CSV table of C-alpha atoms in Angstrom, one decimal:
chain,number,residue,atom,x,y,z
A,205,MET,CA,35.5,12.4,-10.9
A,206,ALA,CA,35.1,10.8,-7.5
A,207,HIS,CA,36.1,7.5,-7.4
A,208,ASP,CA,39.5,8.5,-9.3
A,209,ALA,CA,40.7,9.7,-6.1
A,210,HIS,CA,40.5,6.0,-4.6
A,211,ASN,CA,44.0,4.4,-5.4
A,212,GLU,CA,45.6,0.6,-4.4
A,213,LYS,CA,45.7,1.7,-0.9
A,214,ASP,CA,42.3,2.6,-0.5
A,215,SER,CA,40.9,-0.9,-1.7
A,216,SER,CA,42.3,-2.8,0.8
A,217,MET,CA,39.7,-5.2,2.7
A,218,LEU,CA,39.4,-3.6,5.8
A,219,LYS,CA,39.2,-0.5,4.0
A,220,ILE,CA,36.1,-1.6,1.6
A,221,ALA,CA,34.3,-3.3,5.2
A,222,MET,CA,34.9,-0.6,7.5
A,223,ASN,CA,33.2,1.7,4.6
A,224,LEU,CA,30.2,-0.8,4.4
A,225,ALA,CA,30.3,-1.1,8.1
A,226,ILE,CA,30.4,2.7,8.7
A,227,THR,CA,27.4,3.2,6.1
A,228,CYS,CA,24.9,0.4,8.1
A,229,PHE,CA,26.0,1.8,11.5
A,230,ILE,CA,24.9,5.4,10.6
A,231,ALA,CA,21.8,3.8,8.9
A,232,GLY,CA,20.7,1.7,12.3
A,233,ALA,CA,21.1,4.8,14.1
A,234,ILE,CA,19.0,7.0,12.0
A,235,ILE,CA,16.4,4.3,12.1
A,236,ALA,CA,16.2,4.0,15.3
A,237,GLY,CA,16.3,7.5,16.4
A,238,THR,CA,12.9,8.0,13.9
A,239,TYR,CA,11.4,4.8,15.8
A,240,SER,CA,11.5,6.3,18.8
A,241,PHE,CA,10.1,8.8,17.8
A,242,THR,CA,7.2,7.6,15.6
A,243,GLU,CA,6.3,4.3,17.7
A,244,PRO,CA,4.4,6.0,20.2
A,245,VAL,CA,2.6,7.9,17.5
A,246,ALA,CA,1.6,4.6,15.6
A,247,VAL,CA,0.6,2.8,18.9
A,248,GLN,CA,-1.8,5.6,19.4
A,249,GLN,CA,-3.1,5.6,16.2
A,250,ARG,CA,-3.7,1.6,16.0
A,251,VAL,CA,-5.5,1.8,19.3
A,252,LYS,CA,-7.5,4.4,17.5
A,253,ILE,CA,-8.1,2.3,14.7
A,254,LYS,CA,-9.3,-0.5,16.7
A,255,ASN,CA,-11.4,1.9,19.0
A,256,ASP,CA,-13.1,3.6,15.9
A,257,ALA,CA,-14.1,-0.1,14.0
A,258,MET,CA,-15.3,-1.0,17.5
A,259,LYS,CA,-17.6,1.9,17.9
A,260,GLU,CA,-18.4,1.3,14.4
A,261,LEU,CA,-20.0,-2.3,15.6
A,262,VAL,CA,-21.2,-1.2,18.7
A,263,LYS,CA,-22.8,2.2,18.4
A,264,ASP,CA,-24.3,2.4,21.5
A,265,ALA,CA,-21.4,1.6,24.0
A,266,ASP,CA,-20.2,4.1,26.1
A,267,SER,CA,-16.7,1.7,26.5
A,268,PHE,CA,-14.8,-0.7,25.7
A,269,GLU,CA,-12.7,-3.1,27.7
A,270,ALA,CA,-10.4,-6.0,27.2
A,271,ILE,CA,-11.3,-9.4,28.0
A,272,GLN,CA,-8.6,-10.8,30.2
A,273,GLY,CA,-7.4,-14.5,29.5
A,274,LYS,CA,-8.6,-14.3,25.9
A,275,SER,CA,-6.4,-12.2,23.3
A,276,ASP,CA,-8.7,-9.7,21.2
A,277,TRP,CA,-11.8,-10.3,22.7
A,278,TYR,CA,-13.6,-6.8,23.7
A,279,LYS,CA,-16.6,-6.5,26.2
A,280,ALA,CA,-18.9,-3.5,25.0
A,281,LEU,CA,-20.2,-1.3,28.1
A,282,LYS,CA,-23.1,0.8,28.7
A,283,ASP,CA,-23.1,2.7,31.9
A,284,GLY,CA,-21.4,-0.3,33.4
A,285,LYS,CA,-23.4,-2.9,31.8
A,286,VAL,CA,-22.3,-5.3,28.7
A,287,ILE,CA,-24.2,-5.0,25.9
A,288,ALA,CA,-22.2,-6.9,23.3
A,289,TYR,CA,-18.9,-8.7,22.9
A,290,VAL,CA,-16.1,-7.8,20.0
A,291,VAL,CA,-14.4,-10.9,19.0
A,292,PRO,CA,-12.0,-11.5,16.3
A,293,ALA,CA,-13.2,-14.0,13.6
A,294,GLU,CA,-11.4,-15.4,10.7
A,295,SER,CA,-12.4,-17.7,8.0
A,296,LYS,CA,-11.2,-19.3,4.4
A,297,GLY,CA,-12.3,-17.6,1.8
A,298,TYR,CA,-12.1,-17.5,-2.1
A,299,GLY,CA,-8.6,-15.4,-1.9
A,300,GLY,CA,-7.2,-16.4,1.3
A,301,ALA,CA,-7.9,-15.7,4.7
A,302,ILE,CA,-10.6,-13.6,5.6
A,303,LYS,CA,-10.2,-11.3,9.3
A,304,MET,CA,-13.0,-10.2,10.9
A,305,LEU,CA,-14.2,-8.2,13.8
A,306,ALA,CA,-17.6,-9.6,14.8
A,307,ALA,CA,-20.0,-8.0,17.7
A,308,VAL,CA,-22.1,-10.7,19.3
A,309,THR,CA,-25.1,-10.0,21.7
A,310,PRO,CA,-24.4,-11.9,25.2
A,311,ASP,CA,-27.4,-13.6,24.5
A,312,ALA,CA,-25.6,-15.3,21.4
A,313,LYS,CA,-27.1,-13.0,18.3
A,314,ALA,CA,-24.9,-11.3,15.5
A,315,ILE,CA,-24.7,-8.1,15.9
A,316,ASP,CA,-22.4,-6.8,13.0
A,317,TYR,CA,-19.0,-7.5,11.6
A,318,LYS,CA,-16.3,-5.5,9.8
A,319,VAL,CA,-14.1,-6.7,7.6
A,320,LEU,CA,-10.1,-6.0,8.2
A,321,SER,CA,-8.3,-8.1,5.9
A,322,HIS,CA,-9.1,-10.2,3.2
A,323,ALA,CA,-8.0,-11.4,-0.6
A,324,GLU,CA,-11.1,-11.6,-2.5
A,325,THR,CA,-12.4,-11.1,-6.1
A,326,PRO,CA,-12.9,-7.0,-6.2
A,327,GLY,CA,-16.2,-6.0,-7.4
A,328,LEU,CA,-17.7,-9.9,-6.4
A,329,GLY,CA,-16.3,-11.0,-3.0
A,330,ASP,CA,-15.2,-7.9,-1.3
A,331,LYS,CA,-18.8,-6.9,-1.8
A,332,MET,CA,-19.3,-8.5,1.9
A,333,SER,CA,-18.3,-5.5,3.2
A,334,GLU,CA,-21.1,-3.6,2.2
A,335,ALA,CA,-23.7,-3.0,4.0
A,336,LYS,CA,-26.9,-4.8,2.5
A,337,PHE,CA,-24.8,-8.3,2.8
A,338,ARG,CA,-23.5,-7.3,6.5
A,339,ASN,CA,-27.3,-6.5,7.7
A,340,GLN,CA,-28.4,-9.6,7.0
A,341,PHE,CA,-26.7,-11.1,10.1
A,342,ALA,CA,-27.9,-8.5,12.5
A,343,GLY,CA,-30.0,-10.4,15.5
A,344,LYS,CA,-29.7,-13.7,13.8
A,345,ALA,CA,-28.8,-16.7,16.2
A,346,THR,CA,-26.3,-19.4,14.7
A,347,ASP,CA,-29.5,-22.1,13.5
A,348,ASP,CA,-30.8,-19.0,10.8
A,349,MET,CA,-26.9,-18.4,9.5
A,350,VAL,CA,-27.6,-20.8,6.3
A,351,VAL,CA,-26.2,-19.6,3.4
A,352,VAL,CA,-28.8,-19.8,0.7
A,353,LYS,CA,-29.5,-18.5,-3.1
A,354,THR,CA,-33.2,-17.4,-3.0
A,355,PRO,CA,-34.2,-14.4,-1.3
A,356,THR,CA,-34.9,-14.8,2.0
A,357,ASP,CA,-36.0,-13.2,5.3
A,358,LYS,CA,-34.7,-16.2,7.6
A,359,ASN,CA,-31.5,-16.8,6.1
A,360,ILE,CA,-28.7,-15.6,4.6
A,361,GLN,CA,-28.5,-14.7,1.0
A,362,ALA,CA,-25.5,-15.5,-0.7
A,363,LEU,CA,-23.7,-12.8,-2.8
A,364,THR,CA,-24.0,-13.0,-6.7
A,365,GLY,CA,-21.2,-14.7,-8.2
A,366,ALA,CA,-19.4,-15.3,-4.9
A,367,THR,CA,-21.2,-18.0,-3.0
A,368,ILE,CA,-17.7,-19.3,-1.6
A,369,THR,CA,-17.2,-15.8,0.1
A,370,SER,CA,-20.4,-15.5,1.4
A,371,ARG,CA,-20.1,-18.9,2.7
A,372,ALA,CA,-17.0,-18.3,4.6
A,373,VAL,CA,-17.8,-15.1,5.8
A,374,THR,CA,-21.0,-17.0,7.5
A,375,LYS,CA,-19.2,-19.7,8.8
A,376,GLY,CA,-16.5,-17.2,10.5
A,377,ILE,CA,-19.4,-14.7,12.4
A,378,LYS,CA,-21.3,-18.2,13.1
A,379,GLU,CA,-18.2,-19.8,14.7
A,380,ALA,CA,-17.1,-16.2,16.5
A,381,VAL,CA,-21.2,-16.7,18.0
A,382,GLU,CA,-20.8,-20.0,19.4
A,383,ALA,CA,-17.7,-19.0,20.7
A,384,VAL,CA,-18.9,-16.2,22.8
A,385,ALA,CA,-21.9,-18.3,23.8
A,386,GLU,CA,-19.6,-21.0,25.4
A,387,TYR,CA,-17.7,-18.0,27.1
A,388,THR,CA,-21.0,-16.4,28.4
A,389,ALA,CA,-21.8,-19.8,29.7
A,390,SER,CA,-18.6,-20.6,31.0
A,391,VAL,CA,-18.5,-16.8,32.9
A,392,LYS,CA,-22.2,-17.6,34.4
A,393,GLU,CA,-21.0,-21.0,36.6
B,245,MET,CA,23.7,22.7,-16.8
B,246,ASN,CA,20.0,23.3,-17.6
B,247,TYR,CA,17.8,21.8,-14.5
B,248,TRP,CA,14.7,22.0,-16.4
B,249,ALA,CA,16.2,19.7,-19.1
B,250,ILE,CA,17.1,17.5,-16.0
B,251,PHE,CA,14.0,17.7,-15.1
B,252,LYS,CA,11.9,17.6,-17.9
B,253,LYS,CA,13.5,13.9,-19.3
B,254,GLY,CA,12.2,11.8,-16.6
B,255,ILE,CA,8.4,12.7,-17.4
B,256,PHE,CA,8.5,11.8,-21.4
B,257,ASP,CA,12.0,11.2,-22.9
B,258,GLN,CA,13.5,8.7,-20.1
B,259,ASN,CA,9.9,8.3,-18.4
B,260,PRO,CA,10.5,4.8,-15.7
B,261,ILE,CA,7.5,3.2,-16.5
B,262,PHE,CA,6.6,4.1,-20.4
B,263,ARG,CA,10.0,4.5,-21.8
B,264,LEU,CA,12.4,2.6,-19.6
B,265,ALA,CA,9.9,0.2,-18.5
B,266,LEU,CA,12.1,0.1,-15.4
B,267,SER,CA,9.6,-0.7,-12.1
B,268,LEU,CA,6.7,-2.2,-13.5
B,269,CYS,CA,6.1,-4.6,-10.5
B,270,PRO,CA,4.3,-1.7,-8.7
B,271,ALA,CA,2.9,-0.3,-11.6
B,272,LEU,CA,0.9,-3.4,-12.0
B,273,ALA,CA,-0.1,-4.5,-8.4
B,274,VAL,CA,-1.1,-0.9,-6.8
B,275,THR,CA,-2.6,0.6,-9.4
B,276,SER,CA,-6.3,-0.7,-9.3
B,277,ASN,CA,-7.3,2.4,-8.0
B,278,VAL,CA,-6.0,6.0,-8.1
B,279,PHE,CA,-5.6,6.6,-4.5
B,280,ASN,CA,-3.3,3.7,-4.1
B,281,ALA,CA,-1.1,4.7,-7.3
B,282,LEU,CA,-1.1,8.2,-6.3
B,283,GLY,CA,0.2,7.1,-3.0
B,284,MET,CA,3.0,5.1,-4.2
B,285,GLY,CA,3.8,7.4,-7.1
B,286,LEU,CA,4.3,10.0,-4.6
B,287,ALA,CA,6.2,7.7,-1.8
B,288,VAL,CA,8.7,6.5,-4.7
B,289,MET,CA,9.0,10.5,-5.9
B,290,PHE,CA,9.9,11.3,-1.9
B,291,VAL,CA,12.6,8.1,-1.5
B,292,ILE,CA,14.0,8.4,-5.2
B,293,THR,CA,14.9,12.3,-5.0
B,294,ALA,CA,15.9,12.2,-1.0
B,295,ASN,CA,18.3,9.1,-2.5
B,296,ASN,CA,19.5,11.1,-5.1
B,297,VAL,CA,20.5,13.7,-2.9
B,298,VAL,CA,22.2,11.7,-0.4
B,299,VAL,CA,24.0,9.5,-2.6
B,300,SER,CA,25.3,12.8,-4.0
B,301,ILE,CA,26.9,14.0,-1.0
B,302,VAL,CA,28.0,10.7,0.4
B,303,ARG,CA,29.7,9.8,-3.2
B,304,ARG,CA,33.1,10.9,-2.3
B,305,TRP,CA,33.5,8.8,0.5
B,306,VAL,CA,31.9,5.8,-0.7
B,307,ASN,CA,34.5,2.8,-1.9
B,308,GLN,CA,33.9,2.8,-5.6
B,309,LYS,CA,34.1,-1.8,-4.8
B,310,VAL,CA,31.0,-1.9,-2.1
B,311,ARG,CA,29.2,1.3,-3.9
B,312,VAL,CA,26.1,-0.9,-4.5
B,313,PRO,CA,25.7,-2.4,-1.2
B,314,VAL,CA,26.0,0.8,0.5
B,315,PHE,CA,23.2,2.8,-2.2
B,316,ILE,CA,20.9,-0.2,-1.0
B,317,THR,CA,21.4,0.5,2.5
B,318,ILE,CA,20.7,4.3,1.6
B,319,ILE,CA,17.5,3.4,0.2
B,320,ALA,CA,16.5,0.9,3.0
B,321,THR,CA,17.1,3.8,5.9
B,322,ILE,CA,14.9,6.1,3.3
B,323,VAL,CA,12.1,3.5,3.0
B,324,THR,CA,12.5,2.5,6.5
B,325,LEU,CA,11.9,6.3,7.4
B,326,THR,CA,9.0,6.8,5.3
B,327,GLN,CA,7.3,3.4,6.5
B,328,LEU,CA,7.8,4.4,9.9
B,329,MET,CA,6.5,8.1,9.0
B,330,LEU,CA,3.3,6.6,7.3
B,331,GLU,CA,2.7,3.9,9.5
B,332,ALA,CA,2.5,6.7,12.6
B,333,PHE,CA,0.9,9.8,10.6
B,334,LEU,CA,-1.1,8.2,7.2
B,335,PRO,CA,-2.0,4.7,8.5
B,336,ALA,CA,-4.4,4.3,5.8
B,337,LEU,CA,-2.3,4.4,3.2
B,338,TYR,CA,0.7,2.6,5.2
B,339,LYS,CA,-2.2,-0.7,5.3
B,340,GLU,CA,-3.1,-0.2,1.8
B,341,LEU,CA,0.3,-0.1,0.4
B,342,GLY,CA,1.6,-3.1,2.6
B,343,ILE,CA,4.3,-5.1,1.7
B,344,TYR,CA,4.7,-2.7,-2.0
B,345,LEU,CA,5.9,-0.1,0.8
B,346,ALA,CA,8.8,-2.0,1.6
B,347,LEU,CA,9.2,-3.4,-1.8
B,348,ILE,CA,10.5,-0.2,-3.1
B,349,VAL,CA,13.9,-1.0,-1.7
B,350,VAL,CA,14.7,-2.7,-4.4
B,351,PHE,CA,13.0,-0.8,-7.5
B,352,ALA,CA,15.1,-0.6,-10.1
B,353,ILE,CA,14.9,2.8,-11.2
B,354,ILE,CA,16.3,4.0,-7.7
B,355,LEU,CA,19.2,2.4,-7.9
B,356,ALA,CA,19.6,2.9,-11.6
B,357,ARG,CA,19.0,6.7,-10.8
B,358,ALA,CA,21.9,6.6,-7.6
B,359,GLU,CA,24.1,4.5,-10.0
B,360,VAL,CA,23.9,6.5,-13.6
B,361,PHE,CA,23.4,10.2,-12.3
B,362,ALA,CA,23.9,11.0,-8.9
B,363,MET,CA,27.4,9.0,-8.4
B,364,LYS,CA,28.7,11.3,-11.0
B,365,ASN,CA,26.6,14.9,-10.6
B,366,GLY,CA,26.6,17.1,-7.7
B,367,ILE,CA,23.6,18.1,-5.5
B,368,VAL,CA,21.4,20.1,-7.1
B,369,PRO,CA,21.3,18.6,-10.7
B,370,SER,CA,20.7,15.6,-8.9
B,371,PHE,CA,17.3,16.3,-6.6
B,372,PHE,CA,16.3,17.5,-9.8
B,373,ASP,CA,17.1,14.7,-12.0
B,374,GLY,CA,15.4,12.8,-8.9
B,375,LEU,CA,12.2,14.4,-8.8
B,376,GLY,CA,11.5,14.9,-12.4
B,377,MET,CA,12.1,10.9,-12.1
B,378,GLY,CA,10.0,10.5,-9.3
B,379,THR,CA,7.2,13.2,-10.6
B,380,GLY,CA,7.1,10.8,-14.4
B,381,PHE,CA,6.7,8.0,-12.0
B,382,ALA,CA,4.1,9.2,-10.1
B,383,LEU,CA,2.1,10.8,-12.8
B,384,ALA,CA,2.5,7.3,-14.7
B,385,MET,CA,1.3,5.6,-11.8
B,386,LEU,CA,-1.7,8.3,-11.8
B,387,LEU,CA,-2.6,7.5,-15.5
B,388,VAL,CA,-2.7,3.8,-15.1
B,389,GLY,CA,-4.8,4.0,-11.7
B,390,THR,CA,-7.2,6.4,-13.3
B,391,ILE,CA,-7.9,4.4,-16.4
B,392,ARG,CA,-8.2,1.2,-14.4
B,393,GLU,CA,-10.6,2.9,-11.9
B,394,VAL,CA,-12.6,5.0,-14.1
B,395,PHE,CA,-13.3,2.3,-16.7
B,396,GLY,CA,-13.2,-0.5,-14.4
B,397,THR,CA,-15.2,0.5,-11.7
B,398,GLY,CA,-16.9,4.0,-13.3
B,399,ALA,CA,-15.3,6.1,-10.1
B,400,PHE,CA,-12.6,8.2,-9.5
B,401,LEU,CA,-11.2,8.4,-6.2
B,402,GLY,CA,-14.1,6.4,-5.1
B,403,PHE,CA,-17.0,9.0,-6.2
B,404,PRO,CA,-19.1,7.5,-8.8
B,405,VAL,CA,-18.0,9.3,-12.4
B,406,LEU,CA,-19.7,7.4,-14.9
B,407,PRO,CA,-23.7,7.2,-14.6
B,408,ALA,CA,-24.6,3.8,-12.2
B,409,SER,CA,-25.7,1.8,-15.3
B,410,TYR,CA,-22.2,1.5,-16.0
B,411,ASN,CA,-21.1,-2.2,-15.0
B,412,GLY,CA,-17.3,-2.0,-16.1
B,413,PRO,CA,-15.1,-4.9,-17.3
B,414,LEU,CA,-14.1,-6.5,-13.8
B,415,ILE,CA,-10.7,-7.4,-15.7
B,416,LEU,CA,-9.6,-4.0,-15.4
B,417,ILE,CA,-9.6,-4.1,-12.1
B,418,LEU,CA,-7.4,-7.6,-12.1
B,419,ALA,CA,-4.2,-7.8,-12.7
B,420,PRO,CA,-4.4,-9.0,-16.5
B,421,GLY,CA,-6.0,-5.7,-16.9
B,422,ALA,CA,-2.9,-3.6,-15.7
B,423,PHE,CA,-0.6,-5.5,-18.3
B,424,MET,CA,-3.4,-4.5,-21.2
B,425,VAL,CA,-3.5,-0.7,-19.9
B,426,ILE,CA,0.4,-0.8,-19.1
B,427,GLY,CA,1.1,-2.7,-22.6
B,428,LEU,CA,-1.0,-0.2,-24.6
B,429,LEU,CA,0.3,3.0,-23.0
B,430,ILE,CA,3.8,1.6,-23.6
B,431,GLY,CA,2.6,1.2,-27.2
B,432,LEU,CA,0.7,4.9,-27.2
B,433,PHE,CA,4.4,6.5,-25.7
B,434,ASN,CA,6.4,4.7,-28.3
B,435,VAL,CA,4.6,6.3,-31.2
B,436,ILE,CA,4.8,10.0,-29.9
B,437,GLY,CA,8.2,9.5,-29.2
B,438,GLU,CA,8.6,8.4,-32.8
B,439,TYR,CA,6.7,11.7,-33.8
B,440,ARG,CA,8.4,13.7,-31.4
B,441,SER,CA,12.3,12.6,-32.5
B,442,LYS,CA,10.9,13.0,-36.6
B,443,LEU,CA,9.7,16.5,-35.8
B,444,ALA,CA,13.3,17.1,-34.0
B,445,ALA,CA,15.4,15.5,-36.8
B,446,GLN,CA,13.0,17.5,-39.5
B,447,ARG,CA,13.8,20.8,-37.6
B,448,GLY,CA,17.4,19.9,-37.1
B,449,GLU,CA,17.5,19.6,-41.2
B,450,ALA,CA,15.8,22.7,-41.9
């Protein structure tokens, strides 16, 4: 057997330490090598995922441009004109933070949103990602973003069994729209 | 040594989840749908096989007194490589597995195979041992994931297989459902295991 070869001398503190140190050194070198090779690809993937998500929200846009001074804010451009803003939105749901990407028109109306991460109940709260609930936000101004339990044309109808989630999403989107309204007002001045 | 026997024992007789009851945490956490369960199963299969081979190669230089930290370092390296690769080439799966991917480092089954098998055996038997154990793990994950997704949501890999009127019990997708499914499956495997050993004993006597 392999370890029968280890005699007393091999078990000195220095030998043991060297053994572990060499292992860690080799491991570090291998990881560093792989990282330098995969990181550029991973960065590209992250940019692509982000662009795809934004493209999905604002289908008419030709390109997206980061807004200076606002982290993770983008403007969607079509023929050089701003047709929408894509901004991060966050809210506290039933199971923790709900992170979203909200698309808002320059005149402060919601277009659509995409849920990036959440911890809501599967089968109930996670229906917030479905088009049926999402479409209720399209074209709404903040005043109409009120969660109600009965069917409605004007307001937002809550998801069955997930009122807290519905309220959280609505609050997050409302705040995003307000933030955009504030921003567009400040730019005009 | 018979490689087929080494490979085969991980699938049923020493199935990591159902017979050894090791690494139950991922079996509970990421089996709410088939895609995640299979992704996790394959990731573990890769790590356990690679780790067995590496441990088998370096075992002559590993000092007996620090073998566990050395094994963990090797496992951590392989897992990190897997993580980097997935992030670059399969970002969707990477995002779904999230924290559980990093947790592969401390899966009992991987360290157990390094200690019990790869440390004492050559490269080729160690490879088959890891592959067999990994396959057993992946199949178990697939089984649990299939049961939970099909009966919980009426879909398989996201495609509906049961009529739309089927309203699955929500508990199957939640964590308690995982405990129940795995508990029942362990019971089933024990019954089958007993029956098989009885058969083997009869054959031995005859």
